[in-house]
């Protein structure tokens, strides 16, 4: 067996913080080849006992044009300036179509990509949304194994990937533009209530008054919405990557949230721990459901009749309950 | 075969608008007995071709104390006053615990329950949330088959049943109290973005100024949120069941929404039709997933190892991906 076919090559390399090994391990995790998948699982199993227990995972989302890369560049520089080891993972559900996300992301964050404390890795969209989440989660673990204790996951706030990313981070930050209108048209309904904080971007130059107005409006609006389970009331801030304003404050806010979440409960647990445990359980259940369904829909008898049955359901000539009875091979 | 064991007893009775038969048909649909279920499916299949194509389904939700029953009583009286045949279905996820919802609901809407144009039916919570939705959908179809072309489905806005109800109605109305605070604590996060309209209740007496203030605040807030897919911007109104104000306006608003949704597209379809078709497809897929999972988790080998595997996942000693591999009998 050549070295790169053995889990220890990756496990040792990751624990030593070797970035070349990290990149190769991520490529392994993303590979569709059965042999690579087996190896990837062995690598993940090997690093699991050594994962840091103090990492911070932040999801960042916003519609195209909100300035995500510019924001992450400024935010990332601030974090590495504090000595943080920072990994940035970007999920772009459109990259399959454009085909250019991998080079694109690196050039989008030019300064940060040359920072020795930062590691930037785009996630290709893959063939399913579930697949994106699957690989991004494991990529995140690999980064943590390699010593990156702060993970930023960037996603575009227009589809379903945000809900998945929300399920794998400690803090979910929504970037917004001042002067809603057009921006809101492209935004997914329901996403605002996932956010742990809103940041109005591009609060610089002539745009400062509008950004401040937007900040106040959203602040008033969010007070009318239910707080999160932990009682956290999502704050609204404004910031400028250009002038580097509001960036440090955002990190302080995330630290405050982390402190709150880590307050020990009488039983020794914390909201942070319960949240991570629930996320692991949700991840397991959703993977299991996915696998069960894959097996089911791969059956030739099911695959052949599904489209026909679904057409009748849509046409209103077959009740969904009866459609299920027709499709299920072992009814009652 | 006795008459009540034959589908035609129910089908003919429903088509004749016989309320006793309707009540019995609903009881049949709610029954867990296999023989009843088979009969119920035959009844539903029999009425399917005769369902009215013009019914309006409205979901109404709000946390306990918002005055749902009082509102529905006033709203319902207004609707029967317009000559509408109205069915009110209430889902109470707590009724299993309290055990008293069936009598409770009827007495809660005393005037409406004696109205010859109205039919009130509480849905017992059943053993699963999916079950609630399952039976409520079918109950709705039975009511429509019996000539009720306007269906109100009431649910408590604190759990997950609202999301399910949202998936079976044309219009989703959220009732809110003026002076948020306590009320918001109990409300499920994300529910506001499901709403097609917000109504501030109890806008009477000393409470009028507060209700008007709340109305304006929520109106401003909702403008900052993405509109629905159809471009509908959820309005905020205030109303009083006591003074009977704002009630007629709410119905006019729902009619406006219906008109907008029914505007024919160039291909002859409408947003209303596409919405109903999508709901039918979603219902089918969710029932199918449920059934597939039921079969899977009923396997003794799975049932035995699931809890053990989940514990390891929660403890962080087993990766969810590996946990799935361990659990699945036919891995790759």
XYZ file of C-alpha atoms in Angstrom, chain B residues 114-300:
187
model
C -75.598 25.768 16.663
C -75.452 27.469 13.256
C -77.045 25.208 10.619
C -74.497 26.348 8.011
C -71.503 25.515 10.211
C -69.919 22.193 11.047
C -67.321 22.021 13.829
C -65.056 19.047 14.298
C -62.046 18.765 16.592
C -59.181 16.508 15.563
C -57.777 14.500 18.438
C -54.001 14.757 18.480
C -53.402 11.120 17.677
C -50.119 9.381 18.229
C -48.006 11.358 15.812
C -47.884 14.791 14.291
C -47.806 13.181 10.860
C -50.961 11.365 11.891
C -52.681 14.623 12.723
C -51.958 16.011 9.295
C -52.917 12.725 7.662
C -56.365 12.659 9.233
C -56.993 16.381 9.050
C -56.342 16.408 5.300
C -58.754 13.552 4.742
C -61.321 15.079 7.082
C -61.072 18.261 5.016
C -61.812 16.308 1.841
C -64.817 14.640 3.478
C -66.174 18.049 4.496
C -65.731 19.338 0.958
C -67.480 16.245 -0.390
C -70.395 17.063 1.941
C -70.711 20.525 0.394
C -68.638 22.631 2.770
C -66.779 24.901 0.386
C -65.054 26.922 3.087
C -62.774 25.157 5.559
C -61.115 26.746 8.573
C -58.353 24.713 10.186
C -57.373 25.918 13.631
C -54.056 25.014 15.206
C -51.982 26.229 18.148
C -48.965 28.238 17.047
C -46.413 26.697 19.322
C -45.408 23.394 17.766
C -44.932 21.823 14.395
C -48.540 21.310 13.389
C -48.647 24.818 11.847
C -46.075 23.858 9.245
C -48.204 20.853 8.345
C -51.386 22.919 8.248
C -49.612 25.537 6.141
C -49.025 22.714 3.661
C -52.738 21.972 3.308
C -54.392 25.393 3.085
C -54.736 28.182 0.520
C -54.327 30.944 3.077
C -52.519 30.937 6.403
C -53.632 33.485 8.991
C -51.595 34.223 12.093
C -53.400 35.760 15.074
C -51.272 37.969 17.320
C -51.799 39.909 20.516
C -50.819 43.543 20.878
C -47.908 43.979 23.275
C -45.741 41.097 22.162
C -43.324 40.000 24.900
C -44.847 37.035 26.669
C -46.703 35.895 23.614
C -43.551 35.780 21.496
C -41.806 33.584 24.061
C -44.173 30.748 23.338
C -44.301 31.207 19.597
C -42.382 28.995 17.257
C -39.576 30.740 15.430
C -40.181 30.774 11.698
C -43.951 30.808 11.935
C -44.288 34.493 11.058
C -42.769 33.861 7.666
C -45.417 31.227 6.927
C -48.228 33.734 7.360
C -50.240 35.166 4.457
C -51.664 37.719 6.890
C -51.349 38.795 10.504
C -54.377 39.821 12.543
C -53.953 41.628 15.854
C -56.822 40.375 18.000
C -58.712 41.975 20.887
C -58.547 45.453 19.328
C -61.324 46.772 21.575
C -61.801 49.100 24.544
C -58.612 50.287 26.191
C -56.654 47.949 23.966
C -57.399 49.811 20.709
C -54.376 52.146 20.762
C -51.997 49.266 21.559
C -53.536 47.139 18.802
C -53.181 49.907 16.256
C -49.604 50.501 17.298
C -48.845 46.788 16.987
C -50.513 46.706 13.578
C -48.283 49.503 12.287
C -45.171 47.985 13.802
C -45.786 44.583 12.247
C -46.734 46.174 8.945
C -43.408 48.013 8.855
C -41.565 44.895 9.948
C -43.094 42.596 7.338
C -42.118 44.971 4.542
C -38.520 44.174 5.417
C -39.107 40.478 4.781
C -39.150 38.625 1.473
C -42.608 38.441 -0.159
C -44.243 35.076 -0.904
C -43.560 33.303 -4.196
C -46.679 34.772 -5.728
C -45.623 38.308 -4.845
C -48.270 38.566 -2.111
C -47.157 40.934 0.626
C -48.772 39.733 3.865
C -51.012 42.505 5.269
C -51.469 43.232 8.948
C -54.925 44.040 10.250
C -56.476 44.471 13.658
C -59.822 43.083 14.686
C -62.178 42.598 17.592
C -64.431 39.604 17.980
C -66.169 41.483 20.804
C -67.090 44.549 18.712
C -67.186 42.616 15.462
C -64.712 45.027 13.833
C -62.140 44.079 11.235
C -63.819 40.696 10.725
C -65.544 41.463 7.421
C -62.362 43.175 6.171
C -60.362 40.023 6.868
C -62.647 37.964 4.696
C -62.483 40.562 1.906
C -58.702 40.336 2.122
C -58.776 36.549 1.793
C -61.077 36.913 -1.213
C -58.621 39.363 -2.784
C -55.859 36.835 -2.244
C -57.970 34.103 -3.823
C -58.703 36.291 -6.852
C -55.009 37.023 -7.275
C -54.119 33.353 -6.948
C -56.798 32.335 -9.446
C -55.690 34.699 -12.214
C -55.149 32.464 -15.227
C -51.573 32.128 -16.493
C -50.942 31.995 -20.282
C -50.933 28.181 -20.096
C -54.374 28.140 -18.483
C -53.105 27.175 -15.040
C -53.130 29.478 -12.025
C -51.021 30.034 -8.928
C -53.894 28.497 -6.969
C -53.861 25.319 -9.057
C -50.073 24.998 -8.997
C -50.130 25.523 -5.237
C -52.738 22.804 -4.714
C -50.879 20.437 -7.046
C -47.616 21.049 -5.224
C -49.359 20.443 -1.902
C -50.742 17.130 -3.176
C -47.296 16.081 -4.374
C -45.668 17.137 -1.094
C -48.314 15.253 0.840
C -47.727 12.133 -1.239
C -43.956 12.333 -0.820
C -44.153 12.902 2.898
C -46.577 9.972 3.338
C -44.303 7.806 1.233
C -41.229 8.759 3.263
C -43.180 8.060 6.446
C -44.192 4.613 5.222
C -40.684 3.729 4.042
C -39.259 4.734 7.406
C -41.951 2.861 9.318
C -41.050 -0.343 7.499
C -37.357 0.265 8.111
C -37.599 1.038 11.820
C -39.985 -1.860 12.401
C -37.206 -4.328 11.545
C -36.053 -5.960 14.792
